[in-house]
mmCIF file of C-alpha atoms and ligand atoms in Angstrom:
data_model
loop_
_atom_site.group_PDB
_atom_site.id
_atom_site.type_symbol
_atom_site.label_atom_id
_atom_site.label_comp_id
_atom_site.label_asym_id
_atom_site.label_seq_id
_atom_site.Cartn_x
_atom_site.Cartn_y
_atom_site.Cartn_z
ATOM 1 C CA MET H 58 -23.723 2.618 3.111
ATOM 2 C CA ALA H 59 -27.359 1.541 3.377
ATOM 3 C CA THR H 60 -30.017 3.972 4.583
ATOM 4 C CA THR H 61 -31.668 3.638 7.994
ATOM 5 C CA THR H 62 -35.049 2.986 6.351
ATOM 6 C CA THR H 63 -33.736 -0.245 4.807
ATOM 7 C CA SER H 64 -34.494 -3.382 6.849
ATOM 8 C CA ALA H 65 -31.639 -5.407 8.330
ATOM 9 C CA ALA H 66 -32.595 -8.348 6.091
ATOM 10 C CA ASP H 67 -32.404 -6.108 2.996
ATOM 11 C CA ILE H 68 -28.991 -4.814 4.063
ATOM 12 C CA ARG H 69 -27.766 -8.379 4.508
ATOM 13 C CA ARG H 70 -29.063 -9.481 1.090
ATOM 14 C CA SER H 71 -27.573 -6.496 -0.682
ATOM 15 C CA ASN H 72 -24.236 -6.596 1.168
ATOM 16 C CA GLU H 73 -23.763 -10.322 0.665
ATOM 17 C CA ALA H 74 -24.392 -9.918 -3.076
ATOM 18 C CA ARG H 75 -21.718 -7.217 -3.155
ATOM 19 C CA CYS H 76 -19.328 -9.452 -1.170
ATOM 20 C CA ARG H 77 -19.798 -12.241 -3.734
ATOM 21 C CA ARG H 78 -18.939 -9.804 -6.519
ATOM 22 C CA ILE H 79 -15.803 -8.732 -4.600
ATOM 23 C CA LEU H 80 -14.784 -12.396 -4.366
ATOM 24 C CA GLU H 81 -15.336 -12.860 -8.116
ATOM 25 C CA ARG H 82 -13.037 -9.902 -8.833
ATOM 26 C CA SER H 83 -10.221 -11.112 -6.575
ATOM 27 C CA GLN H 84 -6.892 -11.804 -8.221
ATOM 28 C CA LEU H 85 -3.393 -12.264 -6.853
ATOM 29 C CA LEU H 86 -1.101 -9.263 -7.107
ATOM 30 C CA ASP H 87 0.894 -9.221 -10.350
ATOM 31 C CA VAL H 88 4.106 -7.182 -10.311
ATOM 32 C CA ASP H 89 6.083 -8.976 -13.050
ATOM 33 C CA ASP H 90 5.549 -6.110 -15.493
ATOM 34 C CA LEU H 91 7.056 -3.466 -13.175
ATOM 35 C CA ASP H 92 10.304 -1.878 -14.326
ATOM 36 C CA TRP H 93 12.452 -3.835 -11.841
ATOM 37 C CA GLY H 94 15.646 -2.730 -13.598
ATOM 38 C CA ARG H 95 15.024 0.822 -12.351
ATOM 39 C CA VAL H 96 14.690 -0.164 -8.670
ATOM 40 C CA GLY H 97 17.483 1.541 -6.754
ATOM 41 C CA ALA H 98 17.823 4.364 -9.274
ATOM 42 C CA VAL H 99 16.055 6.670 -6.801
ATOM 43 C CA GLU H 100 17.385 6.804 -3.231
ATOM 44 C CA LEU H 101 14.664 6.189 -0.657
ATOM 45 C CA ASP H 102 14.308 8.057 2.609
ATOM 46 C CA PRO H 103 15.358 5.734 5.509
ATOM 47 C CA GLY H 104 11.881 6.171 7.020
ATOM 48 C CA VAL H 105 10.309 4.832 3.815
ATOM 49 C CA ILE H 106 12.583 1.771 3.991
ATOM 50 C CA ASP H 107 11.626 1.234 7.672
ATOM 51 C CA THR H 108 7.945 1.445 6.723
ATOM 52 C CA LEU H 109 8.404 -1.094 3.929
ATOM 53 C CA VAL H 110 10.162 -3.461 6.360
ATOM 54 C CA TYR H 111 7.270 -3.014 8.831
ATOM 55 C CA MET H 112 4.643 -3.748 6.178
ATOM 56 C CA ARG H 113 6.589 -6.688 4.685
ATOM 57 C CA ASP H 114 6.544 -8.314 8.133
ATOM 58 C CA VAL H 115 2.967 -7.358 9.030
ATOM 59 C CA GLU H 116 1.609 -8.706 5.727
ATOM 60 C CA GLY H 117 3.418 -11.937 6.602
ATOM 61 C CA PHE H 118 1.594 -12.156 9.973
ATOM 62 C CA THR H 119 -1.722 -12.844 8.231
ATOM 63 C CA ASP H 120 -1.459 -16.624 8.705
ATOM 64 C CA SER H 121 -1.449 -16.089 12.485
ATOM 65 C CA TYR H 122 -4.500 -13.832 12.284
ATOM 66 C CA VAL H 123 -6.370 -16.414 10.206
ATOM 67 C CA VAL H 124 -5.899 -19.031 12.930
ATOM 68 C CA GLY H 125 -7.749 -16.762 15.389
ATOM 69 C CA LEU H 126 -10.541 -16.037 12.938
ATOM 70 C CA ALA H 127 -10.963 -19.640 11.854
ATOM 71 C CA ALA H 128 -11.301 -20.846 15.457
ATOM 72 C CA HIS H 129 -14.734 -19.269 15.727
ATOM 73 C CA LYS H 130 -17.492 -21.420 14.361
ATOM 74 C CA THR H 131 -19.921 -18.584 13.632
ATOM 75 C CA THR H 132 -17.297 -16.686 11.658
ATOM 76 C CA LEU H 133 -16.055 -19.682 9.702
ATOM 77 C CA SER H 134 -19.448 -21.300 9.127
ATOM 78 C CA ASP H 135 -20.463 -18.374 6.936
ATOM 79 C CA PRO H 136 -19.618 -19.687 3.430
ATOM 80 C CA ILE H 137 -18.911 -16.227 1.998
ATOM 81 C CA VAL H 138 -16.531 -15.367 4.849
ATOM 82 C CA HIS H 139 -14.945 -18.818 4.621
ATOM 83 C CA ALA H 140 -14.221 -18.315 0.908
ATOM 84 C CA PHE H 141 -12.954 -14.798 1.524
ATOM 85 C CA LEU H 142 -10.497 -15.803 4.254
ATOM 86 C CA GLU H 143 -8.683 -18.129 1.835
ATOM 87 C CA VAL H 144 -8.468 -15.415 -0.822
ATOM 88 C CA TRP H 145 -7.445 -12.790 1.742
ATOM 89 C CA GLN H 146 -4.669 -14.982 3.170
ATOM 90 C CA ALA H 147 -3.204 -15.630 -0.293
ATOM 91 C CA GLU H 148 -3.419 -11.970 -1.330
ATOM 92 C CA GLU H 149 -1.751 -10.677 1.852
ATOM 93 C CA ALA H 150 1.059 -13.249 1.437
ATOM 94 C CA ALA H 151 1.610 -11.958 -2.102
ATOM 95 C CA HIS H 152 1.840 -8.384 -0.734
ATOM 96 C CA SER H 153 4.544 -9.475 1.688
ATOM 97 C CA GLN H 154 6.449 -11.255 -1.083
ATOM 98 C CA ALA H 155 6.258 -8.280 -3.455
ATOM 99 C CA ILE H 156 7.546 -5.850 -0.811
ATOM 100 C CA ALA H 157 10.300 -8.313 0.151
ATOM 101 C CA GLU H 158 11.312 -8.591 -3.503
ATOM 102 C CA TYR H 159 11.433 -4.821 -3.887
ATOM 103 C CA LEU H 160 13.575 -4.473 -0.745
ATOM 104 C CA GLU H 161 15.962 -7.198 -1.928
ATOM 105 C CA VAL H 162 16.439 -5.635 -5.362
ATOM 106 C CA TYR H 163 16.808 -2.169 -3.821
ATOM 107 C CA ALA H 164 19.361 -3.380 -1.253
ATOM 108 C CA ALA H 165 21.413 -5.158 -3.927
ATOM 109 C CA ALA H 166 21.369 -2.120 -6.218
ATOM 110 C CA ARG H 167 22.484 0.292 -3.477
ATOM 111 C CA GLY H 168 24.712 -2.014 -1.397
ATOM 112 C CA LEU H 169 22.506 -1.871 1.702
ATOM 113 C CA ASP H 170 21.635 -4.345 4.439
ATOM 114 C CA ILE H 171 17.917 -4.780 5.038
ATOM 115 C CA PRO H 172 16.697 -6.434 8.273
ATOM 116 C CA PRO H 173 15.550 -10.017 7.636
ATOM 117 C CA ALA H 174 11.844 -10.770 7.814
ATOM 118 C CA GLN H 175 10.423 -11.040 11.345
ATOM 119 C CA ALA H 176 9.042 -14.532 11.845
ATOM 120 C CA SER H 177 5.294 -14.722 12.201
ATOM 121 C CA PRO H 178 4.356 -15.519 15.829
ATOM 122 C CA VAL H 179 3.232 -19.099 16.465
ATOM 123 C CA PRO H 180 -0.503 -18.995 15.805
ATOM 124 C CA SER H 181 -2.497 -19.359 18.995
ATOM 125 C CA VAL H 182 -5.986 -18.618 20.226
ATOM 126 C CA PRO H 183 -6.228 -17.257 23.798
ATOM 127 C CA ARG H 184 -8.251 -19.345 26.262
ATOM 128 C CA TYR H 185 -11.106 -16.800 26.462
ATOM 129 C CA GLU H 186 -11.343 -16.868 22.674
ATOM 130 C CA ARG H 187 -11.431 -20.676 22.652
ATOM 131 C CA ALA H 188 -14.331 -20.494 25.088
ATOM 132 C CA LEU H 189 -16.118 -17.920 22.935
ATOM 133 C CA ALA H 190 -15.497 -20.046 19.864
ATOM 134 C CA ARG H 191 -17.731 -22.767 21.242
ATOM 135 C CA VAL H 192 -20.586 -20.357 21.783
ATOM 136 C CA GLY H 193 -23.099 -19.873 19.009
ATOM 137 C CA GLY H 194 -26.300 -17.820 19.013
ATOM 138 C CA PRO H 195 -26.167 -14.088 19.784
ATOM 139 C CA VAL H 196 -22.658 -14.308 21.291
ATOM 140 C CA GLY H 197 -21.354 -16.103 18.204
ATOM 141 C CA THR H 198 -22.973 -13.427 16.035
ATOM 142 C CA LEU H 199 -21.344 -10.758 18.171
ATOM 143 C CA VAL H 200 -17.893 -12.362 17.814
ATOM 144 C CA ALA H 201 -18.280 -12.652 14.042
ATOM 145 C CA ALA H 202 -19.357 -8.986 13.870
ATOM 146 C CA ALA H 203 -16.291 -8.035 15.945
ATOM 147 C CA HIS H 204 -14.016 -9.885 13.510
ATOM 148 C CA MET H 205 -15.526 -8.130 10.531
ATOM 149 C CA ALA H 206 -15.400 -4.665 12.135
ATOM 150 C CA TRP H 207 -11.813 -5.230 13.285
ATOM 151 C CA GLY H 208 -10.866 -6.358 9.784
ATOM 152 C CA ALA H 209 -12.508 -3.286 8.222
ATOM 153 C CA ALA H 210 -10.600 -1.007 10.625
ATOM 154 C CA ASN H 211 -7.255 -2.562 9.693
ATOM 155 C CA GLU H 212 -7.866 -2.718 5.941
ATOM 156 C CA LEU H 213 -8.949 0.942 5.859
ATOM 157 C CA LEU H 214 -5.700 1.813 7.632
ATOM 158 C CA THR H 215 -3.466 -0.252 5.336
ATOM 159 C CA MET H 216 -5.204 1.057 2.204
ATOM 160 C CA ASN H 217 -4.602 4.663 3.229
ATOM 161 C CA GLY H 218 -1.121 3.915 4.568
ATOM 162 C CA TYR H 219 -0.014 2.465 1.226
ATOM 163 C CA ARG H 220 -1.498 5.416 -0.662
ATOM 164 C CA LEU H 221 0.331 7.910 1.569
ATOM 165 C CA LEU H 222 3.579 5.962 1.215
ATOM 166 C CA ALA H 223 3.172 5.854 -2.581
ATOM 167 C CA ASP H 224 2.867 9.664 -2.577
ATOM 168 C CA GLN H 225 5.820 9.992 -0.197
ATOM 169 C CA CYS H 226 8.393 7.639 -1.717
ATOM 170 C CA ASP H 227 9.645 9.517 -4.864
ATOM 171 C CA ASP H 228 10.260 6.231 -6.726
ATOM 172 C CA PRO H 229 7.734 5.649 -9.536
ATOM 173 C CA VAL H 230 8.324 1.865 -9.503
ATOM 174 C CA LEU H 231 7.666 1.612 -5.773
ATOM 175 C CA ALA H 232 4.708 4.005 -6.030
ATOM 176 C CA GLU H 233 3.101 1.775 -8.672
ATOM 177 C CA LEU H 234 3.739 -1.343 -6.570
ATOM 178 C CA LEU H 235 2.175 0.305 -3.504
ATOM 179 C CA ARG H 236 -0.856 1.587 -5.435
ATOM 180 C CA ARG H 237 -1.536 -1.915 -6.755
ATOM 181 C CA ILE H 238 -1.399 -3.276 -3.202
ATOM 182 C CA ALA H 239 -3.648 -0.419 -2.003
ATOM 183 C CA ALA H 240 -6.233 -1.369 -4.659
ATOM 184 C CA GLN H 241 -6.398 -4.876 -3.162
ATOM 185 C CA GLU H 242 -6.628 -3.467 0.377
ATOM 186 C CA ALA H 243 -9.601 -1.413 -0.861
ATOM 187 C CA ARG H 244 -11.343 -4.670 -1.847
ATOM 188 C CA HIS H 245 -10.523 -6.249 1.508
ATOM 189 C CA TYR H 246 -11.845 -3.156 3.302
ATOM 190 C CA SER H 247 -15.101 -3.213 1.313
ATOM 191 C CA PHE H 248 -15.662 -6.884 2.077
ATOM 192 C CA TYR H 249 -15.131 -6.514 5.820
ATOM 193 C CA LEU H 250 -17.160 -3.288 5.954
ATOM 194 C CA LEU H 251 -20.149 -4.821 4.155
ATOM 195 C CA GLN H 252 -20.018 -7.848 6.467
ATOM 196 C CA ALA H 253 -19.721 -5.690 9.583
ATOM 197 C CA GLU H 254 -22.554 -3.422 8.451
ATOM 198 C CA TRP H 255 -25.219 -6.099 8.043
ATOM 199 C CA ARG H 256 -24.184 -7.815 11.278
ATOM 200 C CA LEU H 257 -24.384 -4.548 13.238
ATOM 201 C CA ALA H 258 -27.689 -3.620 11.589
ATOM 202 C CA SER H 259 -29.094 -7.030 12.658
ATOM 203 C CA SER H 260 -27.933 -7.008 16.284
ATOM 204 C CA ARG H 261 -28.645 -4.449 18.975
ATOM 205 C CA LEU H 262 -26.155 -6.339 21.182
ATOM 206 C CA ALA H 263 -23.399 -5.829 18.584
ATOM 207 C CA ARG H 264 -24.285 -2.141 18.184
ATOM 208 C CA THR H 265 -24.036 -1.689 21.946
ATOM 209 C CA VAL H 266 -20.987 -3.796 22.773
ATOM 210 C CA LEU H 267 -18.693 -3.398 19.774
ATOM 211 C CA PRO H 268 -18.138 0.375 19.831
ATOM 212 C CA ARG H 269 -17.012 0.105 23.466
ATOM 213 C CA PHE H 270 -14.887 -2.938 22.691
ATOM 214 C CA LEU H 271 -13.135 -1.268 19.746
ATOM 215 C CA ASP H 272 -12.744 2.027 21.587
ATOM 216 C CA GLY H 273 -10.927 0.278 24.407
ATOM 217 C CA SER H 274 -8.956 -2.405 22.619
ATOM 218 C CA TRP H 275 -8.369 -1.726 18.905
ATOM 219 C CA THR H 276 -4.692 -1.600 18.003
ATOM 220 C CA PRO H 277 -3.377 -0.709 14.550
ATOM 221 C CA VAL H 278 -2.554 -3.623 12.254
ATOM 222 C CA GLY H 279 0.609 -5.484 13.194
ATOM 223 C CA VAL H 280 0.812 -4.188 16.786
ATOM 224 C CA GLY H 281 0.589 -6.750 19.589
ATOM 225 C CA ASP H 282 2.482 -9.236 21.747
ATOM 226 C CA GLY H 283 4.993 -11.092 19.588
ATOM 227 C CA TYR H 284 4.174 -8.834 16.645
ATOM 228 C CA LYS H 285 5.282 -5.199 16.257
ATOM 229 C CA THR H 286 5.577 -2.770 19.160
ATOM 230 C CA ALA H 287 3.548 0.421 19.542
ATOM 231 C CA GLU H 288 6.845 2.339 19.163
ATOM 232 C CA GLU H 289 7.498 0.700 15.786
ATOM 233 C CA PHE H 290 4.015 1.707 14.656
ATOM 234 C CA GLN H 291 4.608 5.278 15.829
ATOM 235 C CA ARG H 292 7.764 5.442 13.684
ATOM 236 C CA VAL H 293 5.721 4.339 10.657
ATOM 237 C CA LEU H 294 3.094 6.920 11.528
ATOM 238 C CA ALA H 295 5.745 9.656 11.672
ATOM 239 C CA VAL H 296 6.752 8.823 8.081
ATOM 240 C CA LEU H 297 3.148 8.884 6.855
ATOM 241 C CA ASN H 298 2.409 12.061 8.834
ATOM 242 C CA ALA H 299 5.000 13.865 6.713
ATOM 243 C CA ARG H 300 2.374 14.041 3.968
ATOM 244 C CA PRO H 301 0.432 17.330 3.981
ATOM 245 C CA GLU H 302 -2.836 15.416 3.521
ATOM 246 C CA SER H 303 -2.277 13.000 6.430
ATOM 247 C CA GLU H 304 -4.474 14.894 8.940
ATOM 248 C CA ARG H 305 -7.319 14.970 6.430
ATOM 249 C CA VAL H 306 -6.852 11.243 5.782
ATOM 250 C CA ILE H 307 -7.096 10.427 9.517
ATOM 251 C CA ASP H 308 -10.344 12.389 9.856
ATOM 252 C CA ARG H 309 -11.758 10.801 6.688
ATOM 253 C CA MET H 310 -10.989 7.292 8.004
ATOM 254 C CA ASP H 311 -12.745 8.110 11.285
ATOM 255 C CA ARG H 312 -15.770 9.499 9.422
ATOM 256 C CA ARG H 313 -16.033 6.377 7.264
ATOM 257 C CA PHE H 314 -15.746 3.989 10.197
ATOM 258 C CA ALA H 315 -18.191 6.053 12.267
ATOM 259 C CA ALA H 316 -20.823 5.537 9.547
ATOM 260 C CA LEU H 317 -21.246 1.905 10.654
ATOM 261 C CA PRO H 318 -24.415 1.336 12.736
ATOM 262 C CA GLY H 319 -23.753 2.277 16.369
ATOM 263 C CA PHE H 320 -20.213 3.521 15.661
ATOM 264 C CA ASP H 321 -20.956 7.246 15.363
ATOM 265 C CA ARG H 322 -18.875 8.258 18.395
ATOM 266 C CA LEU H 323 -15.792 6.166 17.548
ATOM 267 C CA ARG H 324 -12.558 7.969 16.623
ATOM 268 C CA ILE H 325 -10.082 5.071 16.687
ATOM 269 C CA TYR H 326 -7.697 6.487 14.075
ATOM 270 C CA ARG H 327 -7.353 9.845 15.806
ATOM 271 C CA GLN H 328 -6.658 7.984 19.053
ATOM 272 C CA ALA H 329 -4.011 5.806 17.404
ATOM 273 C CA ALA H 330 -2.377 8.854 15.830
ATOM 274 C CA THR H 331 -2.386 10.666 19.190
ATOM 275 C CA PRO H 332 -0.927 8.138 21.673
ATOM 276 C CA ALA H 333 -1.444 10.452 24.666
ATOM 277 C CA ALA H 334 -5.184 10.471 23.926
ATOM 278 C CA ALA H 335 -5.414 6.704 23.489
HETATM 279 FE FE1 LIG C 468 -1.966 -6.410 2.367
HETATM 280 FE FE1 LIG C 469 -5.597 -6.411 3.183
#
């Protein structure tokens, strides 16, 4: 995270250089070398299977999310973001496919039925977003900053969720698969965070509006109309909360996100983990 004495232009230059390096390092998930013959040898907790089903579906929703992002000219006209969105879409699709493959092999080995994949909702952009999409200038900058901050929030959650699930699952093949996915989520998180940081550092409007916006409207990845319900997310959370380190992880995520300019009071992960407080 850049220091407060660094100018906004310096932060942008430095962060964009780091984003280009992240793009250069991107590579589709490779799971061919995993020991697929051993899948099913270890019985999984039903909650772990439910969480895999949730993430298989949510990873598959990415195409719908991209439609919303791509509708905004300020977001899409940034060539680095434009290039990233293509890479991101392909990598998330590969995550969904890898989890689906694991579930199929596991189900066949243990004679189980696994729920079929939930279809991705028909991509649509709400009317207010279509109106915003036509606006450039400071509002366009604000919308692009919101996209990047929202993306960082979700990628930080998925990265930590996969790590917790890898520790929880007892199956070394699945743990390796999940850690490889988590490593890609870490790259996605870094990209979105670096983009959000320079945009917030450059815009007092973004620093003022976005914390309130996220505090009131952020929902964990996958939750929303036509997507997953809040109850389904809470079931996933209950599985991840079984880890002794989960409380520490929630606080660490909040600390990291609160380090963004203007975000120091935000505690979105604690709110999501404590529905009564949300
Ligand atoms: Fe993913
Ligand atoms: Fe991701």
